[in-house]
């Protein structure tokens, strides 16, 4: 049985959300397909619901629903109030516009960005957040994850009843997104999932999976800094410093979500001052390791770091 962290989710943590992906892992071009449905910055609900959507997206009905789910989960479009249409997000525009950073999702940073949205923020992706932040054992199987995930879901919302099949499908979809099976009946199904290129999960032996911990060559310093600022704003907004242990090991932290070892986290933090023009500064004084944040230098820091993630 893999080792799990059993503590309850922190206040302000992800809202329990399962399913929506129709058991299809995220594919490379799906987010661009969703983005391109926008007219004047808005994607109409009918774009995913009308009969014409199948022809427009070039996939089956269930895949159209999956594209909508992933576009929401990866912060390309935003869930509006009521039955309004879906506005594009600022990050969606920056990345997927025809003149954006990576309109065809070919840059490794786009996969890391999507992984962060799912496993760092947990947006519409409770299983992803839980797997990367609460499963800490050396190996795991799909079956071993089901009961602990159900317990975690109860700790978020004790009144919500979900079937074991829901957890099983979510776990399978999540793992296949990073360590896909070598099978498929259509080009869309056979295509390697977008997150597989990250190499975060591998099949150690048949049915037994493990995280690949350590330095990540394709994770840019800008993407790490973007995630750090995002994590900081979510968990410690207003604080002028953040401890090394929190950045490396906290729930939803860059260290834990990106599966970085301690040395890799420290190496990234040491370069923050130059990367952020002193908006973030690493200090190690009298054994107190932390990052200091200067609000005066931090205007639009998240946007700046996302740009650096693509352009160096």
Coordinates of C-alpha atoms in Angstrom, one line a residue:
X1 CA 0.0 0.0 0.0
X2 CA 1.5 3.3 -1.0
X3 CA 2.2 5.9 1.7
X4 CA -0.4 8.7 1.8
X5 CA -0.6 12.0 3.6
X6 CA -3.9 11.8 5.5
X7 CA -4.3 15.3 6.7
X8 CA -7.3 17.3 5.6
X9 CA -7.0 19.8 2.8
X10 CA -6.1 23.3 3.9
X11 CA -8.6 26.1 4.1
X12 CA -9.0 27.6 0.7
X13 CA -7.8 24.4 -1.0
X14 CA -9.3 22.9 -4.2
X15 CA -13.0 22.4 -4.4
X16 CA -13.8 18.7 -5.0
X17 CA -14.3 18.1 -8.7
X18 CA -14.3 14.8 -10.4
X19 CA -15.0 13.6 -14.0
X20 CA -15.8 15.9 -16.9
X21 CA -13.0 14.6 -19.0
X22 CA -15.1 11.7 -20.4
X23 CA -12.0 9.5 -19.6
X24 CA -9.9 11.2 -22.3
X25 CA -6.5 12.5 -21.2
X26 CA -5.5 16.0 -22.5
X27 CA -4.2 16.0 -26.1
X28 CA -1.8 18.5 -27.6
X29 CA -4.1 20.4 -29.9
X30 CA -7.3 20.4 -27.8
X31 CA -6.7 23.7 -26.0
X32 CA -5.9 25.5 -29.2
X33 CA -9.1 24.0 -30.7
X34 CA -11.1 25.4 -27.8
X35 CA -9.4 28.8 -28.0
X36 CA -10.1 29.1 -31.7
X37 CA -13.8 28.9 -31.0
X38 CA -13.7 32.4 -29.4
X39 CA -15.4 35.3 -31.1
X40 CA -14.6 38.7 -29.5
X41 CA -12.9 37.0 -26.6
X42 CA -15.8 34.7 -25.7
X43 CA -16.5 31.0 -26.6
X44 CA -20.2 30.4 -26.8
X45 CA -21.7 27.5 -24.9
X46 CA -23.2 26.3 -28.2
X47 CA -19.7 25.8 -29.5
X48 CA -19.5 22.7 -27.3
X49 CA -23.2 21.7 -27.4
X50 CA -24.5 22.1 -30.9
X51 CA -24.5 19.1 -33.3
X52 CA -22.1 21.1 -35.5
X53 CA -19.5 20.9 -32.8
X54 CA -18.5 17.4 -33.8
X55 CA -17.6 18.5 -37.3
X56 CA -16.1 21.8 -36.1
X57 CA -13.7 20.1 -33.6
X58 CA -13.2 17.0 -35.8
X59 CA -13.8 14.6 -32.9
X60 CA -16.6 12.6 -31.4
X61 CA -19.3 14.1 -29.0
X62 CA -17.6 12.8 -25.9
X63 CA -14.3 14.3 -27.0
X64 CA -15.9 17.7 -27.5
X65 CA -17.1 17.5 -23.9
X66 CA -13.5 16.6 -22.9
X67 CA -12.1 19.5 -24.8
X68 CA -14.4 21.9 -22.9
X69 CA -13.4 20.3 -19.6
X70 CA -9.6 20.6 -20.3
X71 CA -9.9 24.2 -21.5
X72 CA -11.6 25.1 -18.2
X73 CA -9.2 23.1 -16.1
X74 CA -6.1 24.5 -17.8
X75 CA -7.3 28.1 -17.5
X76 CA -7.8 28.8 -21.2
X77 CA -11.5 29.7 -20.7
X78 CA -13.3 30.6 -17.5
X79 CA -16.5 29.2 -16.1
X80 CA -19.0 32.1 -16.0
X81 CA -21.9 32.7 -13.7
X82 CA -25.1 31.0 -14.6
X83 CA -25.5 30.0 -18.3
X84 CA -23.4 32.7 -19.8
X85 CA -20.8 32.0 -22.4
X86 CA -17.1 31.2 -21.6
X87 CA -14.7 34.2 -21.6
X88 CA -11.1 33.6 -22.6
X89 CA -8.6 34.0 -19.8
X90 CA -5.6 36.4 -20.0
X91 CA -3.2 33.5 -19.8
X92 CA -5.2 31.6 -22.5
X93 CA -4.7 34.7 -24.8
X94 CA -1.1 35.0 -24.0
X95 CA -0.3 31.4 -24.8
X96 CA -2.8 30.3 -27.5
X97 CA -3.5 33.3 -29.6
X98 CA -2.1 33.0 -33.2
X99 CA 0.6 35.5 -32.2
X100 CA 0.9 34.1 -28.6
X101 CA 3.8 32.4 -26.9
X102 CA 2.9 28.9 -28.1
X103 CA -0.3 28.7 -30.2
X104 CA 0.2 25.0 -31.1
X105 CA 1.4 23.7 -27.7
X106 CA 4.8 22.7 -29.0
X107 CA 6.8 24.3 -26.3
X108 CA 7.5 22.2 -23.2
X109 CA 6.5 25.1 -21.0
X110 CA 2.8 24.7 -22.1
X111 CA 2.7 21.1 -20.8
X112 CA 4.3 22.3 -17.5
X113 CA 1.8 25.1 -17.3
X114 CA -1.1 22.7 -17.8
X115 CA 0.3 20.3 -15.2
X116 CA 0.5 23.3 -12.8
X117 CA -3.1 24.2 -13.4
X118 CA -4.2 20.6 -12.7
X119 CA -1.9 19.4 -9.9
X120 CA -0.9 22.8 -8.4
X121 CA -4.2 24.7 -8.5
X122 CA -6.4 21.6 -8.6
X123 CA -8.9 23.4 -10.9
X124 CA -11.6 20.9 -11.8
X125 CA -8.9 18.3 -11.1
X126 CA -9.1 17.1 -7.5
X127 CA -7.5 13.7 -8.4
X128 CA -4.5 15.4 -10.0
X129 CA -4.0 17.7 -7.0
X130 CA -4.4 14.9 -4.6
X131 CA -2.1 12.4 -6.4
X132 CA 0.8 14.8 -6.7
X133 CA 0.5 16.3 -3.2
X134 CA -0.7 13.5 -1.0
X135 CA 0.7 10.3 -2.4
X136 CA 4.3 10.1 -1.2
X137 CA 5.1 6.4 -1.2
X138 CA 7.7 5.0 -3.6
X139 CA 5.2 3.1 -5.8
X140 CA 1.4 2.9 -6.3
X141 CA -1.2 1.0 -8.2
X142 CA -4.5 2.2 -9.5
X143 CA -6.5 0.0 -7.0
X144 CA -4.4 1.2 -4.0
X145 CA -5.4 4.8 -4.7
X146 CA -9.1 4.5 -4.8
X147 CA -10.0 4.3 -1.0
X148 CA -7.5 7.0 0.1
X149 CA -8.8 9.3 -2.7
X150 CA -12.4 8.6 -1.6
X151 CA -11.4 9.6 2.0
X152 CA -9.8 12.8 0.7
X153 CA -13.0 13.7 -1.2
X154 CA -15.1 13.2 1.9
X155 CA -12.7 15.4 3.9
X156 CA -13.5 18.2 1.4
X157 CA -17.2 17.6 1.1
X158 CA -18.7 15.1 3.6
X159 CA -22.2 15.4 2.1
X160 CA -21.3 14.6 -1.5
X161 CA -21.7 11.0 -2.5
X162 CA -19.5 9.7 -5.3
X163 CA -19.4 6.1 -6.7
X164 CA -16.2 4.0 -6.6
X165 CA -16.4 3.9 -10.4
X166 CA -16.0 7.7 -10.5
X167 CA -12.8 7.6 -8.5
X168 CA -11.5 4.6 -10.5
X169 CA -12.1 6.4 -13.8
X170 CA -10.5 9.6 -12.6
X171 CA -7.4 7.8 -11.3
X172 CA -7.0 5.8 -14.6
X173 CA -7.4 9.0 -16.7
X174 CA -5.0 10.9 -14.6
X175 CA -2.3 8.2 -14.7
X176 CA -2.8 7.5 -18.4
X177 CA -2.2 11.2 -19.0
X178 CA 1.3 10.9 -17.7
X179 CA 2.1 7.3 -18.5
X180 CA -0.1 6.3 -21.4
X181 CA -1.0 2.8 -22.6
X182 CA 0.4 1.8 -26.0
X183 CA -3.0 1.4 -27.6
X184 CA -5.8 3.3 -29.3
X185 CA -8.5 2.9 -31.9
X186 CA -8.4 6.4 -33.5
X187 CA -5.7 8.9 -34.2
X188 CA -7.0 11.1 -31.3
X189 CA -6.9 8.2 -28.9
X190 CA -3.5 6.9 -30.1
X191 CA -1.8 10.3 -29.9
X192 CA 0.4 10.6 -26.9
X193 CA -1.2 12.7 -24.1
X194 CA 0.2 16.2 -23.7
X195 CA 1.5 15.6 -20.2
X196 CA 3.3 12.4 -21.0
X197 CA 6.3 14.4 -22.3
X198 CA 7.0 15.6 -18.8
X199 CA 8.1 12.2 -17.6
X200 CA 6.6 12.7 -14.1
X201 CA 5.1 9.2 -13.8
X202 CA 6.5 6.0 -15.1
X203 CA 5.4 2.4 -15.0
X204 CA 8.0 0.7 -12.8
X205 CA 6.6 -2.8 -13.5
X206 CA 3.2 -3.9 -14.9
X207 CA 0.5 -2.0 -13.0
X208 CA 2.9 -0.4 -10.6
X209 CA 3.7 3.3 -11.0
X210 CA 6.2 5.7 -9.5
X211 CA 7.0 9.4 -9.6
X212 CA 10.2 10.5 -11.3
X213 CA 11.7 12.9 -8.7
X214 CA 14.7 15.1 -9.3
X215 CA 15.8 18.0 -11.6
X216 CA 13.5 18.6 -14.6
X217 CA 15.5 19.7 -17.6
X218 CA 12.5 21.0 -19.6
X219 CA 11.1 23.0 -16.7
X220 CA 12.2 26.6 -17.3
X221 CA 13.2 28.9 -14.5
X222 CA 10.4 31.3 -15.6
X223 CA 7.8 28.5 -15.2
X224 CA 9.1 27.6 -11.8
X225 CA 8.9 31.3 -10.8
X226 CA 5.4 31.6 -12.2
X227 CA 4.3 28.6 -10.2
X228 CA 6.0 30.0 -7.0
X229 CA 4.2 33.4 -7.4
X230 CA 0.9 31.6 -8.0
X231 CA 1.4 29.3 -5.0
X232 CA 2.4 32.3 -2.8
X233 CA -0.6 34.4 -3.8
X234 CA -2.9 31.4 -3.1
X235 CA -1.5 30.3 0.3
X236 CA 0.4 33.3 1.8
X237 CA -0.8 36.5 0.1
X238 CA 0.4 39.5 1.9
X239 CA 3.4 37.7 3.5
X240 CA 6.8 39.2 2.7
X241 CA 8.6 35.9 3.0
X242 CA 8.1 32.2 2.3
X243 CA 10.2 29.5 4.0
X244 CA 12.2 27.0 1.9
X245 CA 10.4 24.1 3.4
X246 CA 7.0 25.5 2.3
X247 CA 8.2 26.0 -1.2
X248 CA 9.8 22.5 -1.4
X249 CA 7.3 20.4 0.5
X250 CA 4.0 22.4 1.1
X251 CA 0.7 21.1 -0.3
X252 CA 0.4 22.6 -3.8
X253 CA 4.0 23.9 -3.8
X254 CA 6.3 24.0 -6.8
X255 CA 8.7 21.5 -5.2
X256 CA 6.0 18.9 -4.6
X257 CA 3.9 19.4 -7.8
X258 CA 7.0 19.4 -10.1
X259 CA 8.5 16.5 -8.1
X260 CA 11.8 18.4 -7.6
X261 CA 14.4 17.2 -5.1
X262 CA 15.6 19.6 -2.4
X263 CA 18.8 20.5 -4.2
X264 CA 16.9 21.3 -7.4
X265 CA 14.5 23.6 -5.5
X266 CA 17.5 25.4 -3.9
X267 CA 19.2 25.8 -7.2
X268 CA 16.1 27.4 -8.7
X269 CA 15.7 29.7 -5.7
X270 CA 19.2 31.0 -5.9
X271 CA 18.6 32.4 -9.3
X272 CA 15.4 34.2 -8.5
X273 CA 16.9 37.7 -7.8
X274 CA 18.4 37.9 -11.3
X275 CA 15.4 36.3 -12.9
X276 CA 12.8 38.6 -11.2
X277 CA 14.9 41.8 -11.0
X278 CA 15.0 41.6 -7.2
X279 CA 11.2 41.2 -6.9
X280 CA 12.0 37.8 -5.2
X281 CA 15.3 37.3 -3.4
X282 CA 16.7 34.1 -1.9
X283 CA 18.3 34.4 1.6
X284 CA 20.1 32.0 3.8
X285 CA 21.1 33.7 7.0
X286 CA 21.8 31.9 10.3
X287 CA 20.3 28.7 8.9
X288 CA 17.0 30.5 8.0
X289 CA 16.4 29.7 4.3
X290 CA 13.6 31.7 2.7
X291 CA 12.5 33.8 -0.2
X292 CA 11.8 37.5 0.4
X293 CA 9.3 39.4 -1.8
X294 CA 9.5 43.1 -2.6
X295 CA 6.0 44.3 -3.6
X296 CA 7.5 47.5 -5.0
X297 CA 9.3 45.5 -7.7
X298 CA 6.6 42.9 -8.2
X299 CA 4.2 44.6 -10.6
X300 CA 2.7 42.0 -12.9
X301 CA 5.3 39.6 -11.8
X302 CA 3.2 36.5 -12.7
X303 CA 2.8 37.8 -16.3
X304 CA 6.5 38.6 -16.5
X305 CA 7.5 35.2 -15.4
X306 CA 5.1 33.5 -17.8
X307 CA 6.8 35.5 -20.6
X308 CA 10.2 34.5 -19.4
X309 CA 9.1 30.9 -19.3
X310 CA 8.8 31.0 -23.1
X311 CA 11.4 33.5 -24.1
X312 CA 14.1 33.0 -21.5

